[in-house]
Short mmCIF file of C-alpha atoms and ligand atoms in Angstrom, two decimals:
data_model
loop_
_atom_site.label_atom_id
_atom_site.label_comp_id
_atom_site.label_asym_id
_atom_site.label_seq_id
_atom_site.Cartn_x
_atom_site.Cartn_y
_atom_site.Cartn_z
CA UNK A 18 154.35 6.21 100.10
CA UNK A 19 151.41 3.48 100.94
CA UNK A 20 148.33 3.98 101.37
CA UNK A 21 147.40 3.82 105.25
CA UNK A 22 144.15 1.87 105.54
CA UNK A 23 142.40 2.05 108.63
CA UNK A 24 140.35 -1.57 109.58
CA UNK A 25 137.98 -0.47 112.40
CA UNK A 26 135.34 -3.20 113.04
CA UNK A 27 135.42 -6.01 116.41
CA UNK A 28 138.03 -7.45 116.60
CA UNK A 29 137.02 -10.41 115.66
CA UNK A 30 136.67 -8.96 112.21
CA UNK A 31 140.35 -8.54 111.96
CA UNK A 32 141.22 -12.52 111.46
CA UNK A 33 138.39 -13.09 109.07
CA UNK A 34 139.15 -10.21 106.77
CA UNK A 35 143.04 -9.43 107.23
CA UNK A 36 144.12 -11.86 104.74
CA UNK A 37 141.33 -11.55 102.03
CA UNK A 38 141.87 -7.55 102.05
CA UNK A 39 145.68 -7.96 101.85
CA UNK A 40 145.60 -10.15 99.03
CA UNK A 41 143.00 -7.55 97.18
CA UNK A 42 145.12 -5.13 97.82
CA UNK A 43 148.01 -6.63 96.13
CA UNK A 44 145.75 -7.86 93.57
CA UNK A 45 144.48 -4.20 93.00
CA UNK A 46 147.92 -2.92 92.52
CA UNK A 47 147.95 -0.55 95.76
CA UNK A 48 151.27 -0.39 98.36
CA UNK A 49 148.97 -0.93 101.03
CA UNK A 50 149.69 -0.03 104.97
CA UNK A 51 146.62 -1.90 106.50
CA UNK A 52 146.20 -2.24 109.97
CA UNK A 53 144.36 -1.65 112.99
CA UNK A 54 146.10 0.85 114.54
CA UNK A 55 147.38 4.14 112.73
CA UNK A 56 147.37 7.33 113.95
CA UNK A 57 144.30 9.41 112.83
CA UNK A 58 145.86 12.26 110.99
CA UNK A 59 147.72 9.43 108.77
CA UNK A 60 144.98 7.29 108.05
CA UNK A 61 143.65 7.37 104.03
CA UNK A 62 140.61 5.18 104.17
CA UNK A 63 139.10 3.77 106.91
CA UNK A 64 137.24 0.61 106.32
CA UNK A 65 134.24 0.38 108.76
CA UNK A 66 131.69 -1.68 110.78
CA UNK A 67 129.17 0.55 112.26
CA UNK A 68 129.46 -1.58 115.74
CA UNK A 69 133.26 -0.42 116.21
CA UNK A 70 134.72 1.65 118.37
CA UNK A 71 135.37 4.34 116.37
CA UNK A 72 132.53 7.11 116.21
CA UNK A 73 134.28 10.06 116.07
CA UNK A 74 135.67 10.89 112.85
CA UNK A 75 136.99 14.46 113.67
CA UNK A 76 140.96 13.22 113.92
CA UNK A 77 140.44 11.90 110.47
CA UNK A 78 141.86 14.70 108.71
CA UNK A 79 143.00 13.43 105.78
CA UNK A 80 140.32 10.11 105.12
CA UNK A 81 139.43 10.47 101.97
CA UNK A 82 136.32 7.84 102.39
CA UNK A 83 134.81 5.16 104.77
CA UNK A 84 134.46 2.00 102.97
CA UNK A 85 131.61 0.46 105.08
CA UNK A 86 131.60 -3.77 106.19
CA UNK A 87 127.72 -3.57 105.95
CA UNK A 88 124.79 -3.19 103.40
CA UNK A 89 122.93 -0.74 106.19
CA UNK A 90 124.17 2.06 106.86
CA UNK A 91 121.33 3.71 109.19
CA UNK A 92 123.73 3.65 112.28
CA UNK A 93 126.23 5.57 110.84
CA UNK A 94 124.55 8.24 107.89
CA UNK A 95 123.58 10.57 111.02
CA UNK A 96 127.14 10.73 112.73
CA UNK A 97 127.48 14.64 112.93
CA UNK A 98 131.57 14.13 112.63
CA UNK A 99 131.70 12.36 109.40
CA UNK A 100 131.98 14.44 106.64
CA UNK A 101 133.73 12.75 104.08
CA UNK A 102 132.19 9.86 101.11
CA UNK A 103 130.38 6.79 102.79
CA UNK A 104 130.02 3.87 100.64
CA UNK A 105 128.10 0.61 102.08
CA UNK A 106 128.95 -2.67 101.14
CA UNK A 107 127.59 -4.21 97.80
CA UNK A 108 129.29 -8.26 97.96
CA UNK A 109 128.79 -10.41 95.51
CA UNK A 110 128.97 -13.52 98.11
CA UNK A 111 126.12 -10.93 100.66
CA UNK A 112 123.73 -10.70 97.42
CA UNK A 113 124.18 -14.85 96.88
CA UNK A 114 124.05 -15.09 100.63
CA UNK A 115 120.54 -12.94 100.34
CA UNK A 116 118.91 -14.27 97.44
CA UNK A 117 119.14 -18.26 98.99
CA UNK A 118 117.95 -17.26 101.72
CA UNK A 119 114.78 -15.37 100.66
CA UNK A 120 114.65 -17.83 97.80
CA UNK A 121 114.34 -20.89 100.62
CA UNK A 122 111.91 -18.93 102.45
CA UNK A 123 109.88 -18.38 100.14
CA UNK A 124 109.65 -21.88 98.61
CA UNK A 125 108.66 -23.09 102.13
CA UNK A 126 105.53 -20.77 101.86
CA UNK A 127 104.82 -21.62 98.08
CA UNK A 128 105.04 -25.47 98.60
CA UNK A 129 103.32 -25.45 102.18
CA UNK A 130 106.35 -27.62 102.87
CA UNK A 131 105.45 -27.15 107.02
CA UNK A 132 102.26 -29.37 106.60
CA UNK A 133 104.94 -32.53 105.94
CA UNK A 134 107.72 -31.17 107.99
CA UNK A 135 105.87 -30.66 110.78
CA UNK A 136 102.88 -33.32 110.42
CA UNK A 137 102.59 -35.80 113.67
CA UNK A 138 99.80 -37.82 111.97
CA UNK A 139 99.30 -40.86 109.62
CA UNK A 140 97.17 -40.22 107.74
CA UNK A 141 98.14 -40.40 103.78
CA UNK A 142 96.99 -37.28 101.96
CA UNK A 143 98.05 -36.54 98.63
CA UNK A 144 97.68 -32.76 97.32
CA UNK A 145 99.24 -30.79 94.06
CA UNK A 146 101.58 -28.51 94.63
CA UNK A 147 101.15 -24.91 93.00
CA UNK A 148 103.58 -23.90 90.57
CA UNK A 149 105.74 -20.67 90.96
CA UNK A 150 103.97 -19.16 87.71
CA UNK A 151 100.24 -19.13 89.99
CA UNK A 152 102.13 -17.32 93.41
CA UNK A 153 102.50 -13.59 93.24
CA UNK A 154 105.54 -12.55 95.22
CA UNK A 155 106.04 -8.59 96.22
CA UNK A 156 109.42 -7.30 96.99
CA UNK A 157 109.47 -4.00 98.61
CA UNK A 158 113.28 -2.60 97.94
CA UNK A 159 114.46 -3.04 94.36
CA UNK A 160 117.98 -2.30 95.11
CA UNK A 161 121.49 -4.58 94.96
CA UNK A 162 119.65 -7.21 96.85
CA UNK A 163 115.85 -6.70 96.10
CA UNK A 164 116.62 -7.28 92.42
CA UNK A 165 118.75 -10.22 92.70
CA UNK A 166 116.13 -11.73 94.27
CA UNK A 167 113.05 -10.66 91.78
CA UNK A 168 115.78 -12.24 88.98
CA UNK A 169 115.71 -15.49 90.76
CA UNK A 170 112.04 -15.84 91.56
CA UNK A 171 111.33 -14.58 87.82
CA UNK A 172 114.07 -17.29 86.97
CA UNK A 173 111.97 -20.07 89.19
CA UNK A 174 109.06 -18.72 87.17
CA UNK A 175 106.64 -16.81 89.91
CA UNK A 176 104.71 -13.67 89.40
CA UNK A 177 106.74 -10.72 90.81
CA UNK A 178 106.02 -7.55 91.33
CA UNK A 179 108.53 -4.61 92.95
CA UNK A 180 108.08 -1.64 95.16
CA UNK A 181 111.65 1.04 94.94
CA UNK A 182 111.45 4.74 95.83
CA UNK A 183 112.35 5.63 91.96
CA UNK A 184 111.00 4.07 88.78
CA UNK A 185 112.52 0.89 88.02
CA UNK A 186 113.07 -1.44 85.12
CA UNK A 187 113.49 -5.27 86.14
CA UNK A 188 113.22 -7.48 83.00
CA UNK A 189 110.19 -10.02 83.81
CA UNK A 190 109.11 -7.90 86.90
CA UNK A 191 106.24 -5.76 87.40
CA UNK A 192 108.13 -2.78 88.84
CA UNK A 193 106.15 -0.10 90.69
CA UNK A 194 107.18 3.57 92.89
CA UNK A 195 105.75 5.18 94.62
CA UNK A 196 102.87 5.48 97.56
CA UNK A 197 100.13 4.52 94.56
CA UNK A 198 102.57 1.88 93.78
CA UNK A 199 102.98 0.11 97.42
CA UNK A 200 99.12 0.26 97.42
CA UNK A 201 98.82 -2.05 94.27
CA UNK A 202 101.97 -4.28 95.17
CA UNK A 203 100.57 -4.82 98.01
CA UNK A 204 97.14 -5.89 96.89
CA UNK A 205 98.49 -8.61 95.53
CA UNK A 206 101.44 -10.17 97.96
CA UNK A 207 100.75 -13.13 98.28
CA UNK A 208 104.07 -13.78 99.88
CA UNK A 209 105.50 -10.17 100.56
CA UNK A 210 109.61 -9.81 100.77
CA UNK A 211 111.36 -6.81 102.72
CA UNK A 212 114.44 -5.09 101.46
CA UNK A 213 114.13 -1.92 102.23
CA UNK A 214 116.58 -0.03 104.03
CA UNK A 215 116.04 1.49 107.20
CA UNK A 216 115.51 4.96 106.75
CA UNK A 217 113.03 7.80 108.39
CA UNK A 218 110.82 7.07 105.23
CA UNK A 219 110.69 3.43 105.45
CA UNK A 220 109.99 2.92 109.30
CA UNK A 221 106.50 1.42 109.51
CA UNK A 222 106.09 0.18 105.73
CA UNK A 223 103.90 -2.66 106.76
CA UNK A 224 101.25 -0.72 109.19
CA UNK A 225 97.41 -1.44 109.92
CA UNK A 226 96.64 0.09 107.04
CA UNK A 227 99.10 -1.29 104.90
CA UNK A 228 98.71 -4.48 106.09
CA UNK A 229 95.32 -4.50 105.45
CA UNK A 230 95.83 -4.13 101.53
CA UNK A 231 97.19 -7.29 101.74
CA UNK A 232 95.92 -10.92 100.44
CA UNK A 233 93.84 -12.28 103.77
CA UNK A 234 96.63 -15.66 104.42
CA UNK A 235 99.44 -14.16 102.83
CA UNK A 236 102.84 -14.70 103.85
CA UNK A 237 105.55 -11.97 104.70
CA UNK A 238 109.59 -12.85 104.89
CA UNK A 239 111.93 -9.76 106.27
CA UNK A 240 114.95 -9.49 105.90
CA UNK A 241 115.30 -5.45 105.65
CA UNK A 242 115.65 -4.03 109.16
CA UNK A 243 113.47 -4.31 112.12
CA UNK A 244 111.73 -1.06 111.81
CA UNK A 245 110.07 -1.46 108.51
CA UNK A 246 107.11 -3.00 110.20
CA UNK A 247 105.04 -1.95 112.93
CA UNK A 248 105.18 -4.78 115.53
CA UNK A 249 101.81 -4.69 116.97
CA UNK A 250 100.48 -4.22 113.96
CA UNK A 251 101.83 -7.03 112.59
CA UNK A 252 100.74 -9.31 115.56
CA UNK A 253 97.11 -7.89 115.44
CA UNK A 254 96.95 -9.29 111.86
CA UNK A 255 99.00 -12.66 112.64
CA UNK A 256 96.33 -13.26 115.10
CA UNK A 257 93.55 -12.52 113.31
CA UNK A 258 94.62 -14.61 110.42
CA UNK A 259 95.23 -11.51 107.90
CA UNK A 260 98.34 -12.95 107.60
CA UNK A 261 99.06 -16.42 107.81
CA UNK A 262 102.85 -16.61 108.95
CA UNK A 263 105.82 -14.15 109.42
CA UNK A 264 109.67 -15.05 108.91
CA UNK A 265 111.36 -12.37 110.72
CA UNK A 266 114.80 -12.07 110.58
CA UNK A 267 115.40 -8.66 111.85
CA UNK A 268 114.19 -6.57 114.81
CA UNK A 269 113.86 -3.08 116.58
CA UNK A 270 116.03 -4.47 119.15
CA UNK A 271 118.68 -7.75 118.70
CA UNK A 272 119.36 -9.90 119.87
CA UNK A 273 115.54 -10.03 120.09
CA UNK A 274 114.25 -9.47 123.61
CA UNK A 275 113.54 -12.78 125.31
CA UNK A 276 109.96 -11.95 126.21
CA UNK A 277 109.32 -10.70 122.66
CA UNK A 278 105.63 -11.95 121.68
CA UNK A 279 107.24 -13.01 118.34
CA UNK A 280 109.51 -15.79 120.01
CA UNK A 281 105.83 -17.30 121.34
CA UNK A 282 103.97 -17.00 118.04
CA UNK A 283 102.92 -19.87 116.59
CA UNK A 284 102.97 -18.30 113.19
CA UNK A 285 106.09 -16.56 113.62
CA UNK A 286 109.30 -17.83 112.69
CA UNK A 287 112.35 -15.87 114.17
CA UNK A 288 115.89 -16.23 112.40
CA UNK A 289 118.96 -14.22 114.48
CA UNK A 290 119.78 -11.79 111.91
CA UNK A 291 121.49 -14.11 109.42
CA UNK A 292 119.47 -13.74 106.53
CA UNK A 293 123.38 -12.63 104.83
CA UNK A 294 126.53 -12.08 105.68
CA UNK A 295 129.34 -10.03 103.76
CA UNK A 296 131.59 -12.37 102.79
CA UNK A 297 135.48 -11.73 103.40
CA UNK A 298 136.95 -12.83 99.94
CA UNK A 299 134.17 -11.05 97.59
CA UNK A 300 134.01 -8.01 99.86
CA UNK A 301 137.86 -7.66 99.98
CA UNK A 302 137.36 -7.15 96.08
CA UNK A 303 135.13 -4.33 96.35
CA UNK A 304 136.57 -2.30 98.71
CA UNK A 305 139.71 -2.41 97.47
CA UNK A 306 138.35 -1.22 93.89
CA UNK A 307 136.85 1.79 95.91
CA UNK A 308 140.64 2.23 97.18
CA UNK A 309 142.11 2.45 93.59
CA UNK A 310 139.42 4.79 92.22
CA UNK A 311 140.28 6.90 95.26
CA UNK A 312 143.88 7.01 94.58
CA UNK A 313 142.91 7.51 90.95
CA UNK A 314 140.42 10.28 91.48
CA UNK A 315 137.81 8.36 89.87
CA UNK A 316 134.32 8.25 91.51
CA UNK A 317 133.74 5.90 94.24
CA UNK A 318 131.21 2.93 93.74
CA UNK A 319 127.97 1.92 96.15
CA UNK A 320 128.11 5.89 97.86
CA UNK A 321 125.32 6.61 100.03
CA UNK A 322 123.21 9.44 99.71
CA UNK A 323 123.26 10.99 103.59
CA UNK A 324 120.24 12.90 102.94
CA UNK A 325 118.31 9.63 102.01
CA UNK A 326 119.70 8.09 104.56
CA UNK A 327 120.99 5.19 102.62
P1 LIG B 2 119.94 -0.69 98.24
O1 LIG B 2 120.27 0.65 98.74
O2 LIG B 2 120.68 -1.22 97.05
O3 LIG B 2 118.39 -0.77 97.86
C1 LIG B 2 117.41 -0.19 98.63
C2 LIG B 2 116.10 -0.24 97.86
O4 LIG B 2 115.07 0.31 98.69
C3 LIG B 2 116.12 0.60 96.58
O5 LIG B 2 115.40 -0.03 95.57
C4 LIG B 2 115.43 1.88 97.01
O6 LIG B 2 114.77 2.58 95.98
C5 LIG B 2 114.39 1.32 97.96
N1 LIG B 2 113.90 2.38 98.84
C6 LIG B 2 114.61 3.15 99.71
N2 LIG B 2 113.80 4.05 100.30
C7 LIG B 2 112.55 3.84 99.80
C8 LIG B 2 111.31 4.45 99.99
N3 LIG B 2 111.15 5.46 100.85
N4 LIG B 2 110.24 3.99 99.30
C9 LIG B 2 110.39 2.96 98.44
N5 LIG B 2 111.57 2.34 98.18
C10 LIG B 2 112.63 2.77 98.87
O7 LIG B 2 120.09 -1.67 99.46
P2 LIG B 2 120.43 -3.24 99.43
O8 LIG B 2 119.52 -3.90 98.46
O9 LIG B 2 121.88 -3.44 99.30
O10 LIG B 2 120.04 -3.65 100.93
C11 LIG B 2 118.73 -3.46 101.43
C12 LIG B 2 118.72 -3.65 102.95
O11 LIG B 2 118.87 -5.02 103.27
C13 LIG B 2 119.88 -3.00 103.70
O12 LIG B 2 119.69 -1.60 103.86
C14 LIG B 2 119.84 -3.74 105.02
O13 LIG B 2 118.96 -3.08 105.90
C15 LIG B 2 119.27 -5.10 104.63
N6 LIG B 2 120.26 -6.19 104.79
C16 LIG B 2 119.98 -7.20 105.68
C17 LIG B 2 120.84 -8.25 105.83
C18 LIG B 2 120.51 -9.37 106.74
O14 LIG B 2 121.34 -10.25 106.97
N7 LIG B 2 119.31 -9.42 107.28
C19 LIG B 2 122.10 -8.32 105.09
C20 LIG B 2 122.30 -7.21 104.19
C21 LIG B 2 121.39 -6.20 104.06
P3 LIG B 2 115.58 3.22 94.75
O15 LIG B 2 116.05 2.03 93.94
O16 LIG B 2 114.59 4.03 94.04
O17 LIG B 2 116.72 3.99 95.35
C1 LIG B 3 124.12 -5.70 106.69
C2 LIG B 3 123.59 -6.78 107.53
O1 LIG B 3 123.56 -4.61 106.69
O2 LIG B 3 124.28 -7.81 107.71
O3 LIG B 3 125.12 -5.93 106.00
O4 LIG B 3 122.47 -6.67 108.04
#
């Protein structure tokens, strides 16, 4: 009998990943029936993105897990009707996606490279640039993405230090838990990165008072989720100079509201929510692994933890 698979995401979604997740299928040895329509009591696995249709899980009967299309999972760990494993997405091609992203971002703040980019003048004005190994750079989120990232900035030589909710051990990377620990990796962000998930403990990370630990002129990049900084709080101390710029790719509300102060700021830079993507090919891979252990009864990899909320 094969395995009924369940793809519930826009349909949109459907074109990019039918072929990738057929072929891992096959690849993964399971007699596959994927699709996007199968009658709920029949369906095994449902893979998900939290934007679909599909938010009652109740008819599911016999799911054995949803396989999720995204890293966060905060609009989907409080559905009241599911009740079976969650697992979020963990891509290979996502985490490469992340870490050049944060990686450019960060480099544009470390090498000032705005005062040539943008200059309008003449004038001819030499200046050394800093090396990585004199820029401390704070990652708050040590998880599949966090750490990628602290590898590749320790790679690239800078100073990093990282925040996680558990003790950590990064090779090369100051690694710190912990409310005492955000207080000292913040001290010394000089260029602070967010990759935290968005959970009831996380909302408001950067506040007035946290902010306020900070290095006056630093620099923060955030890719997390919206709600990990307070917004006013953040412009207070963009226009007071606390901080010197913000790349903010994610918001409370997306698209981001049109008369959002942020669009205005001149120290603000606003990216729509494309920091990464999961990427169809790599992504197929992994869910289809979480298929076979399913079918094999082994554990299933990247499961959330609902009470965390992530
Ligand atoms: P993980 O779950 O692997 O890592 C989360 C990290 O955050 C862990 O280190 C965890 O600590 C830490 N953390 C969670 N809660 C707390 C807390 N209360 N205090 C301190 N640390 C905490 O997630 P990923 O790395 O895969 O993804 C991170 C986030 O990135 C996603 O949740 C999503 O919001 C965002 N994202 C954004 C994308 C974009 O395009 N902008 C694309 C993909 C993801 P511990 O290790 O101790 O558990
Ligand atoms: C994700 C995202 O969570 O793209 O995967 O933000």
């Amino acid at each position: 009998m094969p395995v009924n698979i369940l793809f519930a995401a826009r349909p949109e979604r459907w074109t990019t990943y039918e072929q990738p997740l057929r072929n891992a299928l096959k690849d993964a040895g399971i007699d596959a029936h994927l699709a996007t329509d199968i009658a709920p009591s029949e369906v095994d696995y449902i893979v998900y993105a939290p934007n679909s249709t599909l938010q009652d899980f109740t008819p599911y009967t016999r799911a054995k897990a949803v396989l999720n299309l995204w890293a966060g999972v905060e609009n989907i760990t409080g559905n009241p009707t599911l009740k079976i494993p969650l697992a979020r997405m963990v891509d290979p091609g996502l985490t490469k996606g992340m870490v050049e992203w944060v990686t450019g971002h960060v480099m544009r703040y470390h090498l000032d490279l705005d005062t040539d980019i943008l200059k309008t003048d003449t004038v001819w004005a030499p200046r050394t640039p800093p090396l990585a190994q004199e820029r401390t750079v704070t990652i708050l989120g040590l998880g599949a993405l966090g750490t990628a990232v602290a590898e590749t900035l320790v790679f690239l030589g800078f100073k990093v230090t990282g925040w996680s909710r558990s003790p950590k051990n990064v090779p090369g990377v100051t690694c710190l838990h912990g409310a005492e620990g955000l207080e000292q990796a913040l001290k010394t962000a000089e260029i602070a990165v967010l990759l935290l998930p968005n959970t009831a403990a996380t909302e408001n990370t950067l506040n007035a008072d946290t902010l306020a630990l900070m290095p006056t002129g630093a620099f923060i990049i955030n890719p997390g989720r919206g709600p990990l900084i307070d917004d006013d709080a953040l412009l207070t101390a963009l226009d007071s100079g606390k901080i010197a710029h913000a790349t903010l790719d994610v918001f409370r509300t997306e698209p981001l509201p049109q008369n959002h102060p942020y669009w205005s700021h001149r120290n603000v830079t606003v990216t729509p929510h494309i920091a990464a993507e999961t990427r169809a090919i790599t992504a197929s891979t992994v869910i289809a692994e979480n298929i076979r252990r399913g079918q094999a009864q082994e554990d299933f990899l990247h499961l959330v933890d609902r009470d965390l909320g992530y």
